Amino acid sequence: GTGRFAGRRILVTGAGKGIGRVAVAMLAAEGAEVVAASRAPDDLESLAAETGCRIHAVDLADAAAAAALAEAALPVDALVNNAGIAELAPFVDTTAEMFDRIMAVNARAPMLVAQVVARDWIRRGVKGTIVNVSSIASLWGTPDHAAYGASKAALDSLTMTMAQELGPFGIRTNSVNPVVTLTPMAERAWSDPAKAGSMLARIPLRRFAQPEEVASVIAFLLSDAASMVNGAILPVDGGFTVA
Ligand code: NDP
């Protein structure tokens, strides 16, 4: 094929819905051979029909399954750790179970998948690249997002350590940190008009992100145009974090 990603195989997790689904379509349209991993099989089947990607159904909350998914996807040239879950609760009501569930999917799984991929790249001398999909919740004290924000701060820390340790092998690791993005997750988290309104008022561009606007930044970071970008924690937030 032709396009920026022609001849490149890219693993995208959480590919069934939202940002991941749009990213798969965008990367495939630019020539990538995409390996899509997600939970609901029906989402994966329709995505394969639409984009021609390869699919793997997996529950990334399971550590062994996360590592096995990565092994099954090899060899790849790039990885997008996009799968994530949000369960909201006031800080004082956040339970140990909720915290562990969120950490398992949002922080532990990206580490486990990236370990398998990075070991393979180091062994083969491949200068691959990884994008972790984080959130502005890692950078801002988001109400009702205690466990979620902690998981994304953990993911940002992983991004920085990976950039440091894998950089000498020519492997780049970066993160995108979106503001509220109009996906099924955001419909659940921001359906209250009062909450959504006060959030919108804090975003200088006065709107939420479209999934395409996050996917395009993921694609940029994966591309050779970002060949010197490593360890960036990149807000995709309409100016929220500096307002
Ligand atoms: P969605 O909930 O819309 O889609 C998430 C996708 O990930 C779904 O296909 C889901 O599959 C899959 N997924 C979730 N858990 C697992 C799991 N345990 N194993 C395998 N696949 C899983 O989310 P978004 O597209 O909104 O979010 C994508 C990423 O962007 C997440 O990391 C999120 O934290 C982050 N983000 C989102 C923002 C937003 O406002 N939407 C803002 C900032 C960051 P299934 O539906 O079958 O469970």
CSV table of C-alpha atoms and ligand atoms in Angstrom, one decimal:
chain,number,residue,atom,x,y,z
A,1,GLY,CA,0.0,0.0,0.0
A,2,THR,CA,0.8,3.7,0.0
A,3,GLY,CA,0.7,6.3,2.8
A,4,ARG,CA,2.8,7.3,5.8
A,5,PHE,CA,2.4,3.9,7.4
A,6,ALA,CA,2.8,1.6,4.4
A,7,GLY,CA,4.6,-1.6,5.3
A,8,ARG,CA,4.2,-1.0,9.1
A,9,ARG,CA,2.3,-3.3,11.4
A,10,ILE,CA,0.7,-1.4,14.3
A,11,LEU,CA,-0.9,-3.0,17.4
A,12,VAL,CA,-3.8,-0.9,18.8
A,13,THR,CA,-5.5,-1.9,22.1
A,14,GLY,CA,-9.0,-0.9,23.0
A,15,ALA,CA,-9.8,-0.8,19.3
A,16,GLY,CA,-13.5,-1.6,19.4
A,17,LYS,CA,-14.9,1.8,20.2
A,18,GLY,CA,-14.1,5.5,20.6
A,19,ILE,CA,-10.6,6.8,20.1
A,20,GLY,CA,-9.1,3.4,19.4
A,21,ARG,CA,-11.6,2.6,16.7
A,22,VAL,CA,-11.0,5.9,14.9
A,23,ALA,CA,-7.2,5.5,15.2
A,24,VAL,CA,-7.4,2.0,13.6
A,25,ALA,CA,-9.4,3.4,10.6
A,26,MET,CA,-7.0,6.4,10.3
A,27,LEU,CA,-3.8,4.2,10.4
A,28,ALA,CA,-5.2,1.6,8.0
A,29,ALA,CA,-6.2,4.4,5.6
A,30,GLU,CA,-2.6,5.6,5.7
A,31,GLY,CA,-1.3,2.2,4.8
A,32,ALA,CA,-0.7,0.4,8.1
A,33,GLU,CA,-1.4,-3.2,8.7
A,34,VAL,CA,-3.3,-2.9,11.9
A,35,VAL,CA,-3.6,-5.6,14.6
A,36,ALA,CA,-6.7,-4.6,16.7
A,37,ALA,CA,-7.2,-5.8,20.2
A,38,SER,CA,-10.3,-5.2,22.3
A,39,ARG,CA,-12.9,-6.8,24.5
A,40,ALA,CA,-16.3,-7.1,22.7
A,41,PRO,CA,-16.0,-9.5,19.8
A,42,ASP,CA,-18.9,-7.9,17.7
A,43,ASP,CA,-17.0,-4.5,17.7
A,44,LEU,CA,-13.9,-6.3,16.4
A,45,GLU,CA,-15.7,-8.2,13.7
A,46,SER,CA,-17.3,-5.0,12.3
A,47,LEU,CA,-14.0,-3.2,12.6
A,48,ALA,CA,-12.3,-5.9,10.6
A,49,ALA,CA,-15.0,-5.7,7.9
A,50,GLU,CA,-14.6,-1.9,7.7
A,51,THR,CA,-10.8,-1.6,7.8
A,52,GLY,CA,-9.3,-5.1,6.9
A,53,CYS,CA,-7.4,-5.2,10.2
A,54,ARG,CA,-6.5,-8.4,12.1
A,55,ILE,CA,-8.4,-8.8,15.4
A,56,HIS,CA,-7.8,-10.3,18.8
A,57,ALA,CA,-10.5,-10.5,21.5
A,58,VAL,CA,-8.8,-10.1,25.0
A,59,ASP,CA,-9.6,-8.9,28.5
A,60,LEU,CA,-6.5,-6.8,29.3
A,61,ALA,CA,-7.5,-6.7,33.0
A,62,ASP,CA,-6.0,-10.2,33.0
A,63,ALA,CA,-2.2,-9.9,33.3
A,64,ALA,CA,-1.4,-13.2,31.6
A,65,ALA,CA,-3.9,-12.5,28.8
A,66,ALA,CA,-2.4,-9.1,28.2
A,67,ALA,CA,1.1,-10.6,27.8
A,68,ALA,CA,-0.2,-13.4,25.6
A,69,LEU,CA,-2.1,-10.9,23.4
A,70,ALA,CA,1.2,-9.0,22.8
A,71,GLU,CA,3.0,-12.3,22.0
A,72,ALA,CA,0.3,-13.3,19.5
A,73,ALA,CA,0.5,-9.9,17.8
A,74,LEU,CA,4.2,-10.0,17.1
A,75,PRO,CA,6.0,-8.9,15.0
A,76,VAL,CA,4.8,-5.3,15.1
A,77,ASP,CA,6.5,-2.0,14.3
A,78,ALA,CA,4.5,0.2,16.6
A,79,LEU,CA,2.1,0.0,19.6
A,80,VAL,CA,-0.8,2.2,20.7
A,81,ASN,CA,-1.8,1.4,24.3
A,82,ASN,CA,-5.3,2.9,24.1
A,83,ALA,CA,-7.5,0.6,26.1
A,84,GLY,CA,-8.8,2.2,29.3
A,85,ILE,CA,-11.7,2.2,31.7
A,86,ALA,CA,-13.3,4.9,33.8
A,87,GLU,CA,-15.3,4.2,36.9
A,88,LEU,CA,-16.2,7.4,38.7
A,89,ALA,CA,-16.8,7.9,42.4
A,90,PRO,CA,-16.1,10.6,45.0
A,91,PHE,CA,-12.6,10.2,46.6
A,92,VAL,CA,-14.0,9.1,49.9
A,93,ASP,CA,-16.1,6.3,48.2
A,94,THR,CA,-13.4,4.9,46.0
A,95,THR,CA,-13.0,1.3,46.8
A,96,ALA,CA,-10.0,-1.0,46.7
A,97,GLU,CA,-11.7,-3.1,44.1
A,98,MET,CA,-12.4,-0.1,41.9
A,99,PHE,CA,-8.8,1.1,42.2
A,100,ASP,CA,-7.4,-2.3,41.4
A,101,ARG,CA,-9.7,-2.8,38.4
A,102,ILE,CA,-8.8,0.6,36.9
A,103,MET,CA,-5.0,0.2,37.6
A,104,ALA,CA,-5.0,-3.2,36.0
A,105,VAL,CA,-6.4,-2.0,32.6
A,106,ASN,CA,-5.1,1.6,32.5
A,107,ALA,CA,-1.5,1.1,33.8
A,108,ARG,CA,-0.5,-2.5,34.3
A,109,ALA,CA,-1.7,-3.8,30.9
A,110,PRO,CA,0.1,-1.0,28.9
A,111,MET,CA,3.3,-2.0,30.8
A,112,LEU,CA,2.8,-5.7,30.2
A,113,VAL,CA,2.0,-5.3,26.5
A,114,ALA,CA,4.9,-2.9,25.9
A,115,GLN,CA,7.4,-5.2,27.7
A,116,VAL,CA,6.7,-8.0,25.3
A,117,VAL,CA,6.9,-5.7,22.3
A,118,ALA,CA,10.0,-3.9,23.5
A,119,ARG,CA,11.9,-7.1,24.3
A,120,ASP,CA,11.2,-8.3,20.7
A,121,TRP,CA,12.4,-5.0,19.2
A,122,ILE,CA,15.6,-5.0,21.3
A,123,ARG,CA,16.3,-8.6,20.2
A,124,ARG,CA,15.7,-7.8,16.6
A,125,GLY,CA,17.2,-4.3,16.5
A,126,VAL,CA,13.9,-2.7,15.5
A,127,LYS,CA,13.5,1.0,16.2
A,128,GLY,CA,9.8,0.8,17.1
A,129,THR,CA,7.6,3.4,18.7
A,130,ILE,CA,4.9,3.4,21.4
A,131,VAL,CA,2.1,5.8,22.1
A,132,ASN,CA,0.3,5.6,25.5
A,133,VAL,CA,-3.2,7.1,25.6
A,134,SER,CA,-3.3,8.9,29.0
A,135,SER,CA,-5.6,11.8,30.0
A,136,ILE,CA,-5.5,15.3,31.4
A,137,ALA,CA,-6.8,13.6,34.5
A,138,SER,CA,-3.2,12.7,35.2
A,139,LEU,CA,-2.3,16.4,35.3
A,140,TRP,CA,-5.3,17.9,37.0
A,141,GLY,CA,-7.3,17.0,40.1
A,142,THR,CA,-10.4,15.9,38.2
A,143,PRO,CA,-13.5,15.5,40.5
A,144,ASP,CA,-14.7,11.9,40.9
A,145,HIS,CA,-11.7,10.6,39.0
A,146,ALA,CA,-9.4,9.6,42.0
A,147,ALA,CA,-8.6,6.1,40.8
A,148,TYR,CA,-8.7,7.0,37.1
A,149,GLY,CA,-6.4,10.0,37.6
A,150,ALA,CA,-4.0,7.9,39.6
A,151,SER,CA,-3.9,5.2,36.9
A,152,LYS,CA,-3.2,7.8,34.2
A,153,ALA,CA,-0.4,9.5,36.4
A,154,ALA,CA,1.1,6.0,36.7
A,155,LEU,CA,0.9,5.6,32.9
A,156,ASP,CA,2.6,9.0,32.4
A,157,SER,CA,5.4,7.8,34.7
A,158,LEU,CA,5.7,4.6,32.7
A,159,THR,CA,6.0,6.7,29.5
A,160,MET,CA,8.9,8.7,31.0
A,161,THR,CA,10.8,5.6,32.2
A,162,MET,CA,10.2,3.8,28.9
A,163,ALA,CA,11.5,6.8,27.0
A,164,GLN,CA,14.6,6.8,29.2
A,165,GLU,CA,15.3,3.1,29.1
A,166,LEU,CA,14.2,2.3,25.6
A,167,GLY,CA,15.6,5.5,24.0
A,168,PRO,CA,19.1,4.1,23.6
A,169,PHE,CA,17.7,1.4,21.4
A,170,GLY,CA,16.1,4.0,19.1
A,171,ILE,CA,12.6,3.2,20.5
A,172,ARG,CA,10.4,6.2,21.1
A,173,THR,CA,7.7,6.3,23.8
A,174,ASN,CA,5.2,9.2,24.1
A,175,SER,CA,1.8,9.9,25.5
A,176,VAL,CA,-1.3,11.8,24.4
A,177,ASN,CA,-3.4,13.3,27.2
A,178,PRO,CA,-6.8,14.2,25.9
A,179,VAL,CA,-9.4,16.4,27.5
A,180,VAL,CA,-13.1,15.1,27.4
A,181,THR,CA,-13.4,13.4,24.0
A,182,LEU,CA,-16.8,12.5,22.4
A,183,THR,CA,-16.8,8.7,22.7
A,184,PRO,CA,-19.0,6.2,24.5
A,185,MET,CA,-16.7,6.6,27.6
A,186,ALA,CA,-17.4,10.4,27.7
A,187,GLU,CA,-21.1,9.9,27.2
A,188,ARG,CA,-21.1,7.9,30.5
A,189,ALA,CA,-18.7,10.2,32.4
A,190,TRP,CA,-20.0,13.6,31.3
A,191,SER,CA,-23.7,13.2,30.7
A,192,ASP,CA,-24.6,15.6,33.5
A,193,PRO,CA,-25.1,19.0,31.7
A,194,ALA,CA,-23.9,21.0,34.7
A,195,LYS,CA,-20.7,19.0,35.0
A,196,ALA,CA,-20.1,19.2,31.2
A,197,GLY,CA,-20.9,22.9,31.1
A,198,SER,CA,-18.4,23.8,33.9
A,199,MET,CA,-15.8,21.6,32.1
A,200,LEU,CA,-16.4,23.3,28.8
A,201,ALA,CA,-16.1,26.7,30.4
A,202,ARG,CA,-12.5,25.8,31.4
A,203,ILE,CA,-11.4,24.8,27.9
A,204,PRO,CA,-10.1,27.8,26.0
A,205,LEU,CA,-11.4,26.3,22.7
A,206,ARG,CA,-14.8,26.0,24.4
A,207,ARG,CA,-15.5,22.5,23.1
A,208,PHE,CA,-14.7,18.8,23.7
A,209,ALA,CA,-12.4,16.9,21.4
A,210,GLN,CA,-13.5,14.7,18.6
A,211,PRO,CA,-11.9,11.2,18.5
A,212,GLU,CA,-10.3,12.1,15.1
A,213,GLU,CA,-8.5,15.0,16.8
A,214,VAL,CA,-6.9,12.6,19.2
A,215,ALA,CA,-6.2,9.9,16.6
A,216,SER,CA,-4.4,12.4,14.4
A,217,VAL,CA,-2.0,13.3,17.2
A,218,ILE,CA,-1.4,9.6,17.9
A,219,ALA,CA,-0.6,9.1,14.2
A,220,PHE,CA,1.8,12.1,14.2
A,221,LEU,CA,3.7,10.7,17.2
A,222,LEU,CA,3.9,7.3,15.5
A,223,SER,CA,5.1,8.8,12.3
A,224,ASP,CA,8.7,9.7,11.2
A,225,ALA,CA,7.7,13.4,11.5
A,226,ALA,CA,8.1,12.9,15.2
A,227,SER,CA,11.5,11.1,15.0
A,228,MET,CA,13.0,13.3,17.7
A,229,VAL,CA,10.0,13.3,20.0
A,230,ASN,CA,10.5,10.9,23.0
A,231,GLY,CA,9.0,11.0,26.5
A,232,ALA,CA,6.5,13.7,25.6
A,233,ILE,CA,3.3,14.0,27.7
A,234,LEU,CA,1.3,15.8,25.1
A,235,PRO,CA,-2.0,17.4,26.1
A,236,VAL,CA,-4.7,17.3,23.4
A,237,ASP,CA,-7.0,19.5,25.3
A,238,GLY,CA,-7.8,22.8,23.6
A,239,GLY,CA,-5.6,24.6,26.1
A,240,PHE,CA,-7.2,23.2,29.2
A,241,THR,CA,-3.9,22.5,31.1
A,242,VAL,CA,-2.5,26.0,30.6
A,243,ALA,CA,-5.8,27.9,31.2
B,1,NDP,P1,-14.4,3.9,25.1
B,1,NDP,O1,-14.9,3.3,26.4
B,1,NDP,O2,-15.3,4.6,24.2
B,1,NDP,O3,-13.6,2.7,24.3
B,1,NDP,C1,-12.6,2.0,25.0
B,1,NDP,C2,-12.3,0.7,24.2
B,1,NDP,O4,-11.3,0.0,25.0
B,1,NDP,C3,-13.5,-0.2,24.0
B,1,NDP,O5,-13.5,-0.8,22.8
B,1,NDP,C4,-13.3,-1.2,25.1
B,1,NDP,O6,-13.9,-2.5,24.8
B,1,NDP,C5,-11.8,-1.3,25.2
B,1,NDP,N1,-11.4,-1.9,26.5
B,1,NDP,C6,-11.7,-1.4,27.7
B,1,NDP,N2,-11.3,-2.2,28.7
B,1,NDP,C7,-10.7,-3.3,28.0
B,1,NDP,C8,-10.1,-4.4,28.5
B,1,NDP,N3,-10.0,-4.7,29.8
B,1,NDP,N4,-9.6,-5.3,27.6
B,1,NDP,C9,-9.7,-5.0,26.3
B,1,NDP,N5,-10.2,-3.9,25.8
B,1,NDP,C10,-10.8,-3.0,26.7
B,1,NDP,O7,-13.2,4.8,25.6
B,1,NDP,P2,-12.4,6.0,24.8
B,1,NDP,O8,-12.3,5.8,23.4
B,1,NDP,O9,-13.1,7.3,25.3
B,1,NDP,O10,-11.0,6.0,25.5
B,1,NDP,C11,-9.8,5.5,24.9
B,1,NDP,C12,-8.7,5.9,25.8
B,1,NDP,O11,-8.7,7.3,25.9
B,1,NDP,C13,-8.8,5.4,27.2
B,1,NDP,O12,-7.5,5.0,27.7
B,1,NDP,C14,-9.3,6.6,28.0
B,1,NDP,O13,-8.9,6.5,29.4
B,1,NDP,C15,-8.6,7.7,27.2
B,1,NDP,N6,-9.2,9.0,27.4
B,1,NDP,C16,-10.6,9.2,27.1
B,1,NDP,C17,-11.1,10.4,27.2
B,1,NDP,C18,-12.6,10.7,26.9
B,1,NDP,O14,-13.1,11.7,27.3
B,1,NDP,N7,-13.2,9.9,26.1
B,1,NDP,C19,-10.4,11.6,27.7
B,1,NDP,C20,-9.0,11.3,28.1
B,1,NDP,C21,-8.5,10.0,27.9
B,1,NDP,P3,-15.4,-2.9,25.4
B,1,NDP,O15,-16.3,-1.7,25.1
B,1,NDP,O16,-15.7,-4.1,24.7
B,1,NDP,O17,-15.2,-3.0,26.9
